[in-house]
Tab-separated table of C-alpha atoms in Angstrom:
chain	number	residue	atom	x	y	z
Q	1355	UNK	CA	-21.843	-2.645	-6.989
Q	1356	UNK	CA	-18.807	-3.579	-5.053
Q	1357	UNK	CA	-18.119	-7.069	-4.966
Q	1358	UNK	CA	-15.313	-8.601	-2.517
Q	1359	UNK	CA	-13.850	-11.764	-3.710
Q	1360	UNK	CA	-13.082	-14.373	-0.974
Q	1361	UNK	CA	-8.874	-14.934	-1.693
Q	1362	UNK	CA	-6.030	-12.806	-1.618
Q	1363	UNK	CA	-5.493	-10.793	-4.700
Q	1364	UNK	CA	-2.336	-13.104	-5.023
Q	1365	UNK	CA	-0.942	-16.061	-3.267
Q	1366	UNK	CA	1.003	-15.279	-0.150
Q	1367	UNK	CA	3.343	-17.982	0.845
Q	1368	UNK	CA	6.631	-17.612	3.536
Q	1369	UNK	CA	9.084	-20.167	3.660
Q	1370	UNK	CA	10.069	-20.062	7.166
Q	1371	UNK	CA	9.122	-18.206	10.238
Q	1372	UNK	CA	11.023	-14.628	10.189
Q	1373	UNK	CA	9.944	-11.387	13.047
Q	1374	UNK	CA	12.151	-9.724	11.624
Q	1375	UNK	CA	10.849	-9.440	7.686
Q	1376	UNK	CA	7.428	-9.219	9.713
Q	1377	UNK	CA	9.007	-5.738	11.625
Q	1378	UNK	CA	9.892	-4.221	8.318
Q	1379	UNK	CA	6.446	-5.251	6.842
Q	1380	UNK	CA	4.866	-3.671	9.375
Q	1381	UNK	CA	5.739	-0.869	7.374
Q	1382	UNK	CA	3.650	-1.294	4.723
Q	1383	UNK	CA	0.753	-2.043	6.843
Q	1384	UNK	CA	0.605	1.180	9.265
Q	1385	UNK	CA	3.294	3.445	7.845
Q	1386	UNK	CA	3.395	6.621	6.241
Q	1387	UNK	CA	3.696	5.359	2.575
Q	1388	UNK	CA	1.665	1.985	3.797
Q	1389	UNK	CA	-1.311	0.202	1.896
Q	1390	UNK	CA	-3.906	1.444	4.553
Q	1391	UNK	CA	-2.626	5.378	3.894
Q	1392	UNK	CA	-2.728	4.622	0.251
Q	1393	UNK	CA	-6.364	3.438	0.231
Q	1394	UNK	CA	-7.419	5.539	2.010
Q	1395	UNK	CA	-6.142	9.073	0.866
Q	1396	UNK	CA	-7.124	7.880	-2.446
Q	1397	UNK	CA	-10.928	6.802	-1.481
Q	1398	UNK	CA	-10.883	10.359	0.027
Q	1399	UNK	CA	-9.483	12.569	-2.924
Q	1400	UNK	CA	-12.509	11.133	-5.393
Q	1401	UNK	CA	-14.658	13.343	-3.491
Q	1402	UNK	CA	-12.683	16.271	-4.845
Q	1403	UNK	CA	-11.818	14.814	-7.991
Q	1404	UNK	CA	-13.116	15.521	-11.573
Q	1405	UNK	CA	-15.438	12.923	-12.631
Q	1406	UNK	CA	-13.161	11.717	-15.653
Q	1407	UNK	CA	-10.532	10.321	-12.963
Q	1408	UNK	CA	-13.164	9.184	-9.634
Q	1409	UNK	CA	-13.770	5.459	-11.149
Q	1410	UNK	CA	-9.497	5.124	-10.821
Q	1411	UNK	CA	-9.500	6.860	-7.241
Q	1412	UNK	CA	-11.943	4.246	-6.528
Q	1413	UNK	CA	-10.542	1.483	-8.428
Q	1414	UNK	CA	-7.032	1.624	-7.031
Q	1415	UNK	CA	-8.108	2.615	-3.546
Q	1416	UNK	CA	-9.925	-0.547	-3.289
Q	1417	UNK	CA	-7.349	-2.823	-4.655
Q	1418	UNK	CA	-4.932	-1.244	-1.806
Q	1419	UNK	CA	-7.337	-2.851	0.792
Q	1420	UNK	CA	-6.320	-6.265	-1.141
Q	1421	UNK	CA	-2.723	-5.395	-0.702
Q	1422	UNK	CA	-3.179	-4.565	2.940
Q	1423	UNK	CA	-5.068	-8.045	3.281
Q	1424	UNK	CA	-2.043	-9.468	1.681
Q	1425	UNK	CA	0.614	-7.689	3.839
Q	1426	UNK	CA	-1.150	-8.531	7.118
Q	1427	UNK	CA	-1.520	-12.226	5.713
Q	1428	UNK	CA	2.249	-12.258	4.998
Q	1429	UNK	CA	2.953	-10.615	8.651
Q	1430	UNK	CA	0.867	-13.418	10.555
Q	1431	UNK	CA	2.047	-16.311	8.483
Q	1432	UNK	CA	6.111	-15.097	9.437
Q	1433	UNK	CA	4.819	-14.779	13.202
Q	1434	UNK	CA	2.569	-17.284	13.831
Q	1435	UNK	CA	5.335	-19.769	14.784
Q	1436	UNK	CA	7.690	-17.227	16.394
Q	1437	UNK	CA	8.619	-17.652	20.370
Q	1438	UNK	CA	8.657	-14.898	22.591
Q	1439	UNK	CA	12.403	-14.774	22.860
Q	1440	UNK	CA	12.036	-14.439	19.291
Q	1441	UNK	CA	9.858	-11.340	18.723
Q	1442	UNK	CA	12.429	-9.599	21.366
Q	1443	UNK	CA	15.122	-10.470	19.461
Q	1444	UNK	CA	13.385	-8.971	16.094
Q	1445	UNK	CA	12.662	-5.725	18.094
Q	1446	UNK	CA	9.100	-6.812	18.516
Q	1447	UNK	CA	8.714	-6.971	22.551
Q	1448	UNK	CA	6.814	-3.608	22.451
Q	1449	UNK	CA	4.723	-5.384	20.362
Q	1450	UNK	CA	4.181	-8.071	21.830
Q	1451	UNK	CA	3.457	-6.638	25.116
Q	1452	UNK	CA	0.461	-4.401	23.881
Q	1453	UNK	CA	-1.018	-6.743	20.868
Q	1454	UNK	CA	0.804	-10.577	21.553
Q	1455	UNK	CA	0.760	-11.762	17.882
Q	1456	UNK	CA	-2.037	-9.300	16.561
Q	1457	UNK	CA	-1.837	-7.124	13.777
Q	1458	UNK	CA	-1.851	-3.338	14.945
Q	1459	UNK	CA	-1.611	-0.148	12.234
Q	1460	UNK	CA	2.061	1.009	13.351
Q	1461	UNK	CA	5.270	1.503	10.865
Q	1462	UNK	CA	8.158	-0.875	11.578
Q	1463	UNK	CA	9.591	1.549	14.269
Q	1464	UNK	CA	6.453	1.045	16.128
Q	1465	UNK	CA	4.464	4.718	15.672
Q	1466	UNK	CA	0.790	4.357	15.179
Q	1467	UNK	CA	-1.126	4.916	12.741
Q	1468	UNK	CA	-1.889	8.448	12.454
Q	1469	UNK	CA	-4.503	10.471	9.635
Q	1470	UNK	CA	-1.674	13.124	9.084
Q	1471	UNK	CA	0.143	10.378	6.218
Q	1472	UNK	CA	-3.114	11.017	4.349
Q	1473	UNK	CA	-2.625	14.053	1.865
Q	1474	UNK	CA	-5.601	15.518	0.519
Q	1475	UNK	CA	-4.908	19.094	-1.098
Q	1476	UNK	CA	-8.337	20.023	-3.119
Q	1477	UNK	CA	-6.759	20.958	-5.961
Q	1478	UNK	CA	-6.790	17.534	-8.274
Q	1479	UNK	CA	-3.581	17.711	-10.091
Q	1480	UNK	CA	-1.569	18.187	-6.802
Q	1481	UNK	CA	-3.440	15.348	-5.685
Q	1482	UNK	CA	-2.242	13.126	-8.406
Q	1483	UNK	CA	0.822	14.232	-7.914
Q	1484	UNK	CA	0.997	13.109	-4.467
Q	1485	UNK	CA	-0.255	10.025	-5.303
Q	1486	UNK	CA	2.282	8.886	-7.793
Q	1487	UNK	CA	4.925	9.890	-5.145
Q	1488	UNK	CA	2.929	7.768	-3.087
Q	1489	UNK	CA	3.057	4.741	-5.287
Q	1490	UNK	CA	6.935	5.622	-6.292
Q	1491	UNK	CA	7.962	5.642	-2.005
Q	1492	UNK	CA	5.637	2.110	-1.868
Q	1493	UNK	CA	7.499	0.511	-4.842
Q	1494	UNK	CA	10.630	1.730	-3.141
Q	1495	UNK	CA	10.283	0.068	0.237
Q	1496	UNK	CA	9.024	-2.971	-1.427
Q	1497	UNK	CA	12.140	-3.108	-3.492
Q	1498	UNK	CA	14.086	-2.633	-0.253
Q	1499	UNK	CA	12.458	-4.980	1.827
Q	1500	UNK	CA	12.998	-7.562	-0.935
Q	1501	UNK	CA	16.367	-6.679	-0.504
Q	1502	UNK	CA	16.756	-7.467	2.781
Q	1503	UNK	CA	15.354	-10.605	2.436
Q	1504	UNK	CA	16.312	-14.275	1.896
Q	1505	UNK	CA	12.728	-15.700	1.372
Q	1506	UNK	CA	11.571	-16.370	-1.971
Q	1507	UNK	CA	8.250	-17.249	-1.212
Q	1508	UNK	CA	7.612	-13.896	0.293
Q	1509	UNK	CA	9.483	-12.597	-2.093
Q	1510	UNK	CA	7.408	-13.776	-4.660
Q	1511	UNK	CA	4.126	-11.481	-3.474
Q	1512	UNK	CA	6.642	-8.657	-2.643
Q	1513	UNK	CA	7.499	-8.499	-6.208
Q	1514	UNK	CA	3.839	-8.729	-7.335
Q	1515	UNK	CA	2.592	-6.183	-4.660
Q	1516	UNK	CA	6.003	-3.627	-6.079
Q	1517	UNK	CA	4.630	-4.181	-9.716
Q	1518	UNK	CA	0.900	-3.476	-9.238
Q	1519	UNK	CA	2.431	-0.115	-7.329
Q	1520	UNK	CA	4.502	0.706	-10.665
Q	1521	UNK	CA	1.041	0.273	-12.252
Q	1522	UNK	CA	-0.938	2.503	-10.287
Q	1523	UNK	CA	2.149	5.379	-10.665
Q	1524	UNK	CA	1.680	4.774	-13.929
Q	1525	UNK	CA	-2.596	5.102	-14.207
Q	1526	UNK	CA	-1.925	8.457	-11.764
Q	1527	UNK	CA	0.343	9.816	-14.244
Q	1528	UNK	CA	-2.370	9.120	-17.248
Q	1529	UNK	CA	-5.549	10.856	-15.200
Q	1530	UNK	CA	-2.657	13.815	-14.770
Q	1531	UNK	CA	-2.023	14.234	-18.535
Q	1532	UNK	CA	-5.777	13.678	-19.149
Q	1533	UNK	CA	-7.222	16.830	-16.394
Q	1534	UNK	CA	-3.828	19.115	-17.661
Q	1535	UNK	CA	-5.099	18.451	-21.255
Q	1536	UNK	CA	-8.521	19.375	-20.405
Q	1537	UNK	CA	-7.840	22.579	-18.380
Q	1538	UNK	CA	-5.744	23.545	-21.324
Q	1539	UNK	CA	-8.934	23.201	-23.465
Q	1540	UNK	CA	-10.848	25.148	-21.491
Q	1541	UNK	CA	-8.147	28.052	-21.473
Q	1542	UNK	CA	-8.818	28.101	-24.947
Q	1543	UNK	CA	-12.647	28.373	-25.267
């Protein structure tokens, strides 16, 4: 049984109100390489999956949900405060004019959310593959977005949410080694 807890995964705290660290998290909300994409092209691949590796499809597809709670938590609380004058000035009028302050699935340029960033191939080691790249391009534009900012509060759950995507590279790579090493056993019998 699934069982949602009532709190973010991890504490999300912003120093100071900030449109434009909110316009590149946006990113990670309704981009390409985003938490919503991740979660779910991976609750979509356990359907094609070999039962040794569904319960981590599942698993880490959920916890990107979290991590999408946690970026659109981190995206209200640097907005919230904002004037309009300031959400122009970040590059979020467009925004503003179709959602005022509410959260939308777009990438930080402003693109919606579209099913084509969700990669599902049939085959599961080409899967896995895609996911780790995945993860790899979500650590990256964490790292980057850290980067470009001067908050560390926010920074704080950027670093958490970059780690957790090192870990589920890391878990992909494992279920990889694990179907390759059984494929090779079955060449051999």
């Amino acid at each position: 049984m699934w069982i949602y807890e009532k709190k973010l995964q991890y504490p999300v705290k912003v120093s100071t109100c900030n449109p434009v660290l909110a316009k590149y998290l946006i990113e990670q909300y309704g981009g390409a390489d985003g938490e919503l994409a991740a979660a779910l092209r991976y609750l979509n691949q356990r359907y094609t999956i070999p039962d040794k590796v569904i319960g981590l499809l599942t698993d880490i597809g959920t916890e990107e949900f979290a991590h999408l709670e946690m970026i659109a938590t981190m995206v209200y609380k640097l907005t919230k405060d904002a004037t309009v004058e300031q959400l122009k000035a970040a590059g979020l009028g467009s925004h503003y004019a179709n959602h005022e302050k509410a959260l939308f699935y777009e990438n930080s340029s402003g693109d919606a959310f579209t099913t084509t960033y969700i990669a599902a191939k049939g085959d599961p080691i080409a899967d896995l593959y895609e996911d780790i790249a995945a993860e790899e391009k979500a650590r990256a534009t964490y790292q980057w977005i850290i980067n470009l900012s001067d908050d560390p509060d926010l920074n704080d759950g950027l670093r958490f949410l970059r780690e957790r995507e090192i870990i589920h590279a890391q878990r992909f790579r494992e279920a990889v080694e694990i179907l390759k090493e059984e494929k090779d056993q079955k060449r051999f019998f």
